Amino acid sequence: MILKKKGFFTSINPGVKIQSLTIENGVAKVDFDEQLEFHVGGSCRVAAIRAQIRETLKQFPTVDNVIISIDGRTEDILQP
């Protein structure tokens, strides 16, 4: 993988799919499939996943805030 050779890595499991992404009034709402939660174990990894998603989306000038969901759920997701 080219990114790995350049020193980049991901905390997100392979095979994770984005089910929907909308950006409205500066808020990006991104909904993932259940794969995002598989084998995340540990608060550091959960924080890294959240940060990776948030900071990737916030690099776009139309995004100020990010709401992450899994199969439409925003509560009790990505728990260590």
PDB file of N, CA and C in Angstrom:
ATOM      1  N   MET A   1       0.844  -1.175   0.000  1.00  0.00           N
ATOM      2  CA  MET A   1       0.000   0.000   0.000  1.00  0.00           C
ATOM      3  C   MET A   1       0.893   1.243   0.000  1.00  0.00           C
ATOM      4  N   ILE A   2       0.607   2.172  -0.873  1.00  0.00           N
ATOM      5  CA  ILE A   2       1.428   3.373  -1.037  1.00  0.00           C
ATOM      6  C   ILE A   2       1.467   4.209   0.233  1.00  0.00           C
ATOM      7  N   LEU A   3       0.328   4.390   0.896  1.00  0.00           N
ATOM      8  CA  LEU A   3       0.294   5.217   2.098  1.00  0.00           C
ATOM      9  C   LEU A   3       1.168   4.641   3.197  1.00  0.00           C
ATOM     10  N   LYS A   4       1.177   3.332   3.339  1.00  0.00           N
ATOM     11  CA  LYS A   4       1.990   2.687   4.362  1.00  0.00           C
ATOM     12  C   LYS A   4       3.474   2.916   4.093  1.00  0.00           C
ATOM     13  N   LYS A   5       3.868   2.857   2.831  1.00  0.00           N
ATOM     14  CA  LYS A   5       5.258   3.091   2.465  1.00  0.00           C
ATOM     15  C   LYS A   5       5.683   4.515   2.779  1.00  0.00           C
ATOM     16  N   LYS A   6       4.739   5.449   2.760  1.00  0.00           N
ATOM     17  CA  LYS A   6       5.042   6.850   3.053  1.00  0.00           C
ATOM     18  C   LYS A   6       4.925   7.153   4.544  1.00  0.00           C
ATOM     19  N   GLY A   7       4.671   6.143   5.358  1.00  0.00           N
ATOM     20  CA  GLY A   7       4.605   6.330   6.799  1.00  0.00           C
ATOM     21  C   GLY A   7       3.212   6.611   7.339  1.00  0.00           C
ATOM     22  N   PHE A   8       2.199   6.527   6.495  1.00  0.00           N
ATOM     23  CA  PHE A   8       0.828   6.724   6.940  1.00  0.00           C
ATOM     24  C   PHE A   8       0.215   5.376   7.309  1.00  0.00           C
ATOM     25  N   PHE A   9      -0.725   5.412   8.232  1.00  0.00           N
ATOM     26  CA  PHE A   9      -1.439   4.189   8.588  1.00  0.00           C
ATOM     27  C   PHE A   9      -2.865   4.561   8.972  1.00  0.00           C
ATOM     28  N   THR A  10      -3.706   3.567   9.079  1.00  0.00           N
ATOM     29  CA  THR A  10      -5.093   3.793   9.468  1.00  0.00           C
ATOM     30  C   THR A  10      -5.421   2.985  10.715  1.00  0.00           C
ATOM     31  N   SER A  11      -6.279   3.542  11.539  1.00  0.00           N
ATOM     32  CA  SER A  11      -6.783   2.820  12.706  1.00  0.00           C
ATOM     33  C   SER A  11      -8.095   2.122  12.391  1.00  0.00           C
ATOM     34  N   ILE A  12      -8.611   2.363  11.200  1.00  0.00           N
ATOM     35  CA  ILE A  12      -9.906   1.825  10.794  1.00  0.00           C
ATOM     36  C   ILE A  12      -9.724   0.448  10.166  1.00  0.00           C
ATOM     37  N   ASN A  13     -10.583  -0.482  10.576  1.00  0.00           N
ATOM     38  CA  ASN A  13     -10.525  -1.851  10.063  1.00  0.00           C
ATOM     39  C   ASN A  13     -10.697  -1.886   8.546  1.00  0.00           C
ATOM     40  N   PRO A  14      -9.995  -2.797   7.875  1.00  0.00           N
ATOM     41  CA  PRO A  14     -10.223  -2.954   6.438  1.00  0.00           C
ATOM     42  C   PRO A  14     -11.647  -3.459   6.194  1.00  0.00           C
ATOM     43  N   GLY A  15     -12.221  -3.063   5.104  1.00  0.00           N
ATOM     44  CA  GLY A  15     -13.565  -3.514   4.772  1.00  0.00           C
ATOM     45  C   GLY A  15     -14.682  -2.637   5.295  1.00  0.00           C
ATOM     46  N   VAL A  16     -14.348  -1.617   6.083  1.00  0.00           N
ATOM     47  CA  VAL A  16     -15.375  -0.698   6.583  1.00  0.00           C
ATOM     48  C   VAL A  16     -15.959   0.075   5.409  1.00  0.00           C
ATOM     49  N   LYS A  17     -17.273   0.222   5.415  1.00  0.00           N
ATOM     50  CA  LYS A  17     -17.941   0.937   4.325  1.00  0.00           C
ATOM     51  C   LYS A  17     -18.702   2.144   4.858  1.00  0.00           C
ATOM     52  N   ILE A  18     -18.640   3.231   4.107  1.00  0.00           N
ATOM     53  CA  ILE A  18     -19.465   4.400   4.399  1.00  0.00           C
ATOM     54  C   ILE A  18     -20.819   4.150   3.746  1.00  0.00           C
ATOM     55  N   GLN A  19     -21.869   4.191   4.551  1.00  0.00           N
ATOM     56  CA  GLN A  19     -23.221   3.978   4.026  1.00  0.00           C
ATOM     57  C   GLN A  19     -23.838   5.275   3.527  1.00  0.00           C
ATOM     58  N   SER A  20     -23.484   6.387   4.180  1.00  0.00           N
ATOM     59  CA  SER A  20     -23.958   7.686   3.712  1.00  0.00           C
ATOM     60  C   SER A  20     -23.061   8.784   4.267  1.00  0.00           C
ATOM     61  N   LEU A  21     -23.025   9.883   3.537  1.00  0.00           N
ATOM     62  CA  LEU A  21     -22.273  11.064   3.957  1.00  0.00           C
ATOM     63  C   LEU A  21     -23.014  12.278   3.441  1.00  0.00           C
ATOM     64  N   THR A  22     -23.393  13.163   4.374  1.00  0.00           N
ATOM     65  CA  THR A  22     -24.021  14.418   3.988  1.00  0.00           C
ATOM     66  C   THR A  22     -23.302  15.556   4.687  1.00  0.00           C
ATOM     67  N   ILE A  23     -23.273  16.689   4.018  1.00  0.00           N
ATOM     68  CA  ILE A  23     -22.702  17.895   4.615  1.00  0.00           C
ATOM     69  C   ILE A  23     -23.745  18.987   4.458  1.00  0.00           C
ATOM     70  N   GLU A  24     -24.182  19.516   5.602  1.00  0.00           N
ATOM     71  CA  GLU A  24     -25.208  20.544   5.594  1.00  0.00           C
ATOM     72  C   GLU A  24     -24.946  21.523   6.729  1.00  0.00           C
ATOM     73  N   ASN A  25     -24.930  22.806   6.403  1.00  0.00           N
ATOM     74  CA  ASN A  25     -24.701  23.860   7.401  1.00  0.00           C
ATOM     75  C   ASN A  25     -23.430  23.621   8.203  1.00  0.00           C
ATOM     76  N   GLY A  26     -22.388  23.162   7.548  1.00  0.00           N
ATOM     77  CA  GLY A  26     -21.100  22.956   8.196  1.00  0.00           C
ATOM     78  C   GLY A  26     -20.964  21.665   8.976  1.00  0.00           C
ATOM     79  N   VAL A  27     -22.004  20.837   8.981  1.00  0.00           N
ATOM     80  CA  VAL A  27     -21.980  19.578   9.736  1.00  0.00           C
ATOM     81  C   VAL A  27     -21.930  18.398   8.767  1.00  0.00           C
ATOM     82  N   ALA A  28     -20.882  17.598   8.888  1.00  0.00           N
ATOM     83  CA  ALA A  28     -20.772  16.369   8.104  1.00  0.00           C
ATOM     84  C   ALA A  28     -21.351  15.238   8.944  1.00  0.00           C
ATOM     85  N   LYS A  29     -22.321  14.539   8.381  1.00  0.00           N
ATOM     86  CA  LYS A  29     -22.901  13.368   9.038  1.00  0.00           C
ATOM     87  C   LYS A  29     -22.472  12.164   8.226  1.00  0.00           C
ATOM     88  N   VAL A  30     -21.698  11.290   8.866  1.00  0.00           N
ATOM     89  CA  VAL A  30     -21.187  10.115   8.164  1.00  0.00           C
ATOM     90  C   VAL A  30     -21.661   8.863   8.889  1.00  0.00           C
ATOM     91  N   ASP A  31     -22.272   7.964   8.131  1.00  0.00           N
ATOM     92  CA  ASP A  31     -22.807   6.726   8.684  1.00  0.00           C
ATOM     93  C   ASP A  31     -22.018   5.549   8.113  1.00  0.00           C
ATOM     94  N   PHE A  32     -21.467   4.741   9.009  1.00  0.00           N
ATOM     95  CA  PHE A  32     -20.663   3.579   8.627  1.00  0.00           C
ATOM     96  C   PHE A  32     -21.447   2.297   8.855  1.00  0.00           C
ATOM     97  N   ASP A  33     -20.967   1.211   8.240  1.00  0.00           N
ATOM     98  CA  ASP A  33     -21.546  -0.095   8.537  1.00  0.00           C
ATOM     99  C   ASP A  33     -20.941  -0.611   9.846  1.00  0.00           C
ATOM    100  N   GLU A  34     -21.467  -1.742  10.316  1.00  0.00           N
ATOM    101  CA  GLU A  34     -21.063  -2.287  11.622  1.00  0.00           C
ATOM    102  C   GLU A  34     -19.595  -2.691  11.693  1.00  0.00           C
ATOM    103  N   GLN A  35     -18.931  -2.842  10.567  1.00  0.00           N
ATOM    104  CA  GLN A  35     -17.509  -3.213  10.558  1.00  0.00           C
ATOM    105  C   GLN A  35     -16.644  -2.213  11.323  1.00  0.00           C
ATOM    106  N   LEU A  36     -17.098  -0.966  11.408  1.00  0.00           N
ATOM    107  CA  LEU A  36     -16.304   0.059  12.090  1.00  0.00           C
ATOM    108  C   LEU A  36     -16.064  -0.305  13.554  1.00  0.00           C
ATOM    109  N   GLU A  37     -17.000  -1.035  14.162  1.00  0.00           N
ATOM    110  CA  GLU A  37     -16.891  -1.376  15.585  1.00  0.00           C
ATOM    111  C   GLU A  37     -16.164  -2.684  15.869  1.00  0.00           C
ATOM    112  N   PHE A  38     -15.914  -3.500  14.866  1.00  0.00           N
ATOM    113  CA  PHE A  38     -15.317  -4.809  15.115  1.00  0.00           C
ATOM    114  C   PHE A  38     -13.866  -4.689  15.551  1.00  0.00           C
ATOM    115  N   HIS A  39     -13.557  -5.327  16.664  1.00  0.00           N
ATOM    116  CA  HIS A  39     -12.193  -5.446  17.184  1.00  0.00           C
ATOM    117  C   HIS A  39     -11.496  -4.097  17.363  1.00  0.00           C
ATOM    118  N   VAL A  40     -12.216  -3.106  17.896  1.00  0.00           N
ATOM    119  CA  VAL A  40     -11.572  -1.807  18.096  1.00  0.00           C
ATOM    120  C   VAL A  40     -10.801  -1.757  19.403  1.00  0.00           C
ATOM    121  N   GLY A  41     -11.186  -2.511  20.396  1.00  0.00           N
ATOM    122  CA  GLY A  41     -10.549  -2.636  21.697  1.00  0.00           C
ATOM    123  C   GLY A  41      -9.596  -1.551  22.152  1.00  0.00           C
ATOM    124  N   GLY A  42      -9.886  -0.958  23.277  1.00  0.00           N
ATOM    125  CA  GLY A  42      -9.009   0.009  23.908  1.00  0.00           C
ATOM    126  C   GLY A  42      -9.383   1.450  23.604  1.00  0.00           C
ATOM    127  N   SER A  43      -9.291   2.272  24.641  1.00  0.00           N
ATOM    128  CA  SER A  43      -9.699   3.668  24.498  1.00  0.00           C
ATOM    129  C   SER A  43      -8.798   4.451  23.552  1.00  0.00           C
ATOM    130  N   CYS A  44      -7.522   4.109  23.488  1.00  0.00           N
ATOM    131  CA  CYS A  44      -6.611   4.813  22.570  1.00  0.00           C
ATOM    132  C   CYS A  44      -6.993   4.550  21.117  1.00  0.00           C
ATOM    133  N   ARG A  45      -7.318   3.315  20.805  1.00  0.00           N
ATOM    134  CA  ARG A  45      -7.699   2.985  19.420  1.00  0.00           C
ATOM    135  C   ARG A  45      -9.023   3.639  19.051  1.00  0.00           C
ATOM    136  N   VAL A  46      -9.984   3.636  19.975  1.00  0.00           N
ATOM    137  CA  VAL A  46     -11.271   4.282  19.728  1.00  0.00           C
ATOM    138  C   VAL A  46     -11.063   5.773  19.483  1.00  0.00           C
ATOM    139  N   ALA A  47     -10.234   6.405  20.299  1.00  0.00           N
ATOM    140  CA  ALA A  47      -9.945   7.835  20.122  1.00  0.00           C
ATOM    141  C   ALA A  47      -9.268   8.089  18.780  1.00  0.00           C
ATOM    142  N   ALA A  48      -8.380   7.195  18.379  1.00  0.00           N
ATOM    143  CA  ALA A  48      -7.683   7.347  17.098  1.00  0.00           C
ATOM    144  C   ALA A  48      -8.652   7.221  15.925  1.00  0.00           C
ATOM    145  N   ILE A  49      -9.588   6.288  16.010  1.00  0.00           N
ATOM    146  CA  ILE A  49     -10.582   6.111  14.943  1.00  0.00           C
ATOM    147  C   ILE A  49     -11.448   7.357  14.829  1.00  0.00           C
ATOM    148  N   ARG A  50     -11.962   7.824  15.962  1.00  0.00           N
ATOM    149  CA  ARG A  50     -12.798   9.030  15.950  1.00  0.00           C
ATOM    150  C   ARG A  50     -12.028  10.223  15.382  1.00  0.00           C
ATOM    151  N   ALA A  51     -10.800  10.402  15.835  1.00  0.00           N
ATOM    152  CA  ALA A  51      -9.984  11.531  15.367  1.00  0.00           C
ATOM    153  C   ALA A  51      -9.686  11.418  13.881  1.00  0.00           C
ATOM    154  N   GLN A  52      -9.394  10.224  13.421  1.00  0.00           N
ATOM    155  CA  GLN A  52      -9.083  10.030  12.002  1.00  0.00           C
ATOM    156  C   GLN A  52     -10.272  10.419  11.129  1.00  0.00           C
ATOM    157  N   ILE A  53     -11.450   9.998  11.509  1.00  0.00           N
ATOM    158  CA  ILE A  53     -12.654  10.335  10.743  1.00  0.00           C
ATOM    159  C   ILE A  53     -12.915  11.836  10.812  1.00  0.00           C
ATOM    160  N   ARG A  54     -12.893  12.371  12.028  1.00  0.00           N
ATOM    161  CA  ARG A  54     -13.190  13.793  12.237  1.00  0.00           C
ATOM    162  C   ARG A  54     -12.212  14.695  11.486  1.00  0.00           C
ATOM    163  N   GLU A  55     -10.924  14.445  11.642  1.00  0.00           N
ATOM    164  CA  GLU A  55      -9.926  15.317  11.022  1.00  0.00           C
ATOM    165  C   GLU A  55      -9.875  15.159   9.505  1.00  0.00           C
ATOM    166  N   THR A  56     -10.170  13.969   9.010  1.00  0.00           N
ATOM    167  CA  THR A  56     -10.228  13.779   7.556  1.00  0.00           C
ATOM    168  C   THR A  56     -11.345  14.628   6.962  1.00  0.00           C
ATOM    169  N   LEU A  57     -12.507  14.619   7.599  1.00  0.00           N
ATOM    170  CA  LEU A  57     -13.632  15.394   7.077  1.00  0.00           C
ATOM    171  C   LEU A  57     -13.453  16.894   7.295  1.00  0.00           C
ATOM    172  N   LYS A  58     -12.826  17.274   8.405  1.00  0.00           N
ATOM    173  CA  LYS A  58     -12.659  18.700   8.694  1.00  0.00           C
ATOM    174  C   LYS A  58     -11.598  19.370   7.828  1.00  0.00           C
ATOM    175  N   GLN A  59     -10.891  18.602   7.014  1.00  0.00           N
ATOM    176  CA  GLN A  59      -9.927  19.220   6.109  1.00  0.00           C
ATOM    177  C   GLN A  59     -10.634  19.969   4.979  1.00  0.00           C
ATOM    178  N   PHE A  60     -11.919  19.694   4.790  1.00  0.00           N
ATOM    179  CA  PHE A  60     -12.690  20.367   3.754  1.00  0.00           C
ATOM    180  C   PHE A  60     -13.289  21.654   4.319  1.00  0.00           C
ATOM    181  N   PRO A  61     -13.214  22.746   3.571  1.00  0.00           N
ATOM    182  CA  PRO A  61     -13.647  24.044   4.098  1.00  0.00           C
ATOM    183  C   PRO A  61     -15.135  24.126   4.433  1.00  0.00           C
ATOM    184  N   THR A  62     -15.944  23.233   3.912  1.00  0.00           N
ATOM    185  CA  THR A  62     -17.384  23.262   4.195  1.00  0.00           C
ATOM    186  C   THR A  62     -17.754  22.482   5.453  1.00  0.00           C
ATOM    187  N   VAL A  63     -16.759  21.894   6.133  1.00  0.00           N
ATOM    188  CA  VAL A  63     -17.034  21.062   7.315  1.00  0.00           C
ATOM    189  C   VAL A  63     -16.429  21.692   8.566  1.00  0.00           C
ATOM    190  N   ASP A  64     -17.302  21.986   9.545  1.00  0.00           N
ATOM    191  CA  ASP A  64     -16.868  22.505  10.843  1.00  0.00           C
ATOM    192  C   ASP A  64     -17.014  21.459  11.944  1.00  0.00           C
ATOM    193  N   ASN A  65     -18.046  20.635  11.845  1.00  0.00           N
ATOM    194  CA  ASN A  65     -18.325  19.611  12.844  1.00  0.00           C
ATOM    195  C   ASN A  65     -18.633  18.289  12.152  1.00  0.00           C
ATOM    196  N   VAL A  66     -18.439  17.196  12.900  1.00  0.00           N
ATOM    197  CA  VAL A  66     -18.652  15.862  12.341  1.00  0.00           C
ATOM    198  C   VAL A  66     -19.500  15.036  13.306  1.00  0.00           C
ATOM    199  N   ILE A  67     -20.511  14.377  12.769  1.00  0.00           N
ATOM    200  CA  ILE A  67     -21.321  13.435  13.538  1.00  0.00           C
ATOM    201  C   ILE A  67     -21.102  12.051  12.932  1.00  0.00           C
ATOM    202  N   ILE A  68     -20.627  11.136  13.768  1.00  0.00           N
ATOM    203  CA  ILE A  68     -20.339   9.768  13.330  1.00  0.00           C
ATOM    204  C   ILE A  68     -21.473   8.858  13.795  1.00  0.00           C
ATOM    205  N   SER A  69     -21.943   8.007  12.893  1.00  0.00           N
ATOM    206  CA  SER A  69     -22.948   7.015  13.276  1.00  0.00           C
ATOM    207  C   SER A  69     -22.598   5.663  12.660  1.00  0.00           C
ATOM    208  N   ILE A  70     -23.154   4.629  13.262  1.00  0.00           N
ATOM    209  CA  ILE A  70     -22.993   3.263  12.764  1.00  0.00           C
ATOM    210  C   ILE A  70     -24.389   2.677  12.617  1.00  0.00           C
ATOM    211  N   ASP A  71     -24.739   2.332  11.396  1.00  0.00           N
ATOM    212  CA  ASP A  71     -26.093   1.842  11.095  1.00  0.00           C
ATOM    213  C   ASP A  71     -27.159   2.786  11.652  1.00  0.00           C
ATOM    214  N   GLY A  72     -26.891   4.087  11.577  1.00  0.00           N
ATOM    215  CA  GLY A  72     -27.844   5.095  12.032  1.00  0.00           C
ATOM    216  C   GLY A  72     -27.775   5.423  13.511  1.00  0.00           C
ATOM    217  N   ARG A  73     -26.983   4.688  14.278  1.00  0.00           N
ATOM    218  CA  ARG A  73     -26.874   4.917  15.729  1.00  0.00           C
ATOM    219  C   ARG A  73     -25.727   5.876  16.028  1.00  0.00           C
ATOM    220  N   THR A  74     -25.975   6.864  16.882  1.00  0.00           N
ATOM    221  CA  THR A  74     -24.909   7.775  17.297  1.00  0.00           C
ATOM    222  C   THR A  74     -24.514   7.565  18.758  1.00  0.00           C
ATOM    223  N   GLU A  75     -25.372   6.904  19.525  1.00  0.00           N
ATOM    224  CA  GLU A  75     -25.069   6.662  20.937  1.00  0.00           C
ATOM    225  C   GLU A  75     -24.517   5.256  21.133  1.00  0.00           C
ATOM    226  N   ASP A  76     -23.644   5.139  22.112  1.00  0.00           N
ATOM    227  CA  ASP A  76     -23.046   3.846  22.468  1.00  0.00           C
ATOM    228  C   ASP A  76     -22.321   3.188  21.303  1.00  0.00           C
ATOM    229  N   ILE A  77     -21.635   3.997  20.509  1.00  0.00           N
ATOM    230  CA  ILE A  77     -20.822   3.448  19.420  1.00  0.00           C
ATOM    231  C   ILE A  77     -19.361   3.706  19.731  1.00  0.00           C
ATOM    232  N   LEU A  78     -18.512   2.893  19.154  1.00  0.00           N
ATOM    233  CA  LEU A  78     -17.060   3.010  19.332  1.00  0.00           C
ATOM    234  C   LEU A  78     -16.678   3.126  20.799  1.00  0.00           C
ATOM    235  N   GLN A  79     -17.123   2.162  21.577  1.00  0.00           N
ATOM    236  CA  GLN A  79     -16.774   2.104  22.995  1.00  0.00           C
ATOM    237  C   GLN A  79     -15.541   1.220  23.171  1.00  0.00           C
ATOM    238  N   PRO A  80     -14.635   1.621  24.072  1.00  0.00           N
ATOM    239  CA  PRO A  80     -13.432   0.787  24.295  1.00  0.00           C
ATOM    240  C   PRO A  80     -13.761  -0.537  24.951  1.00  0.00           C
TER     241      PRO A  80
END
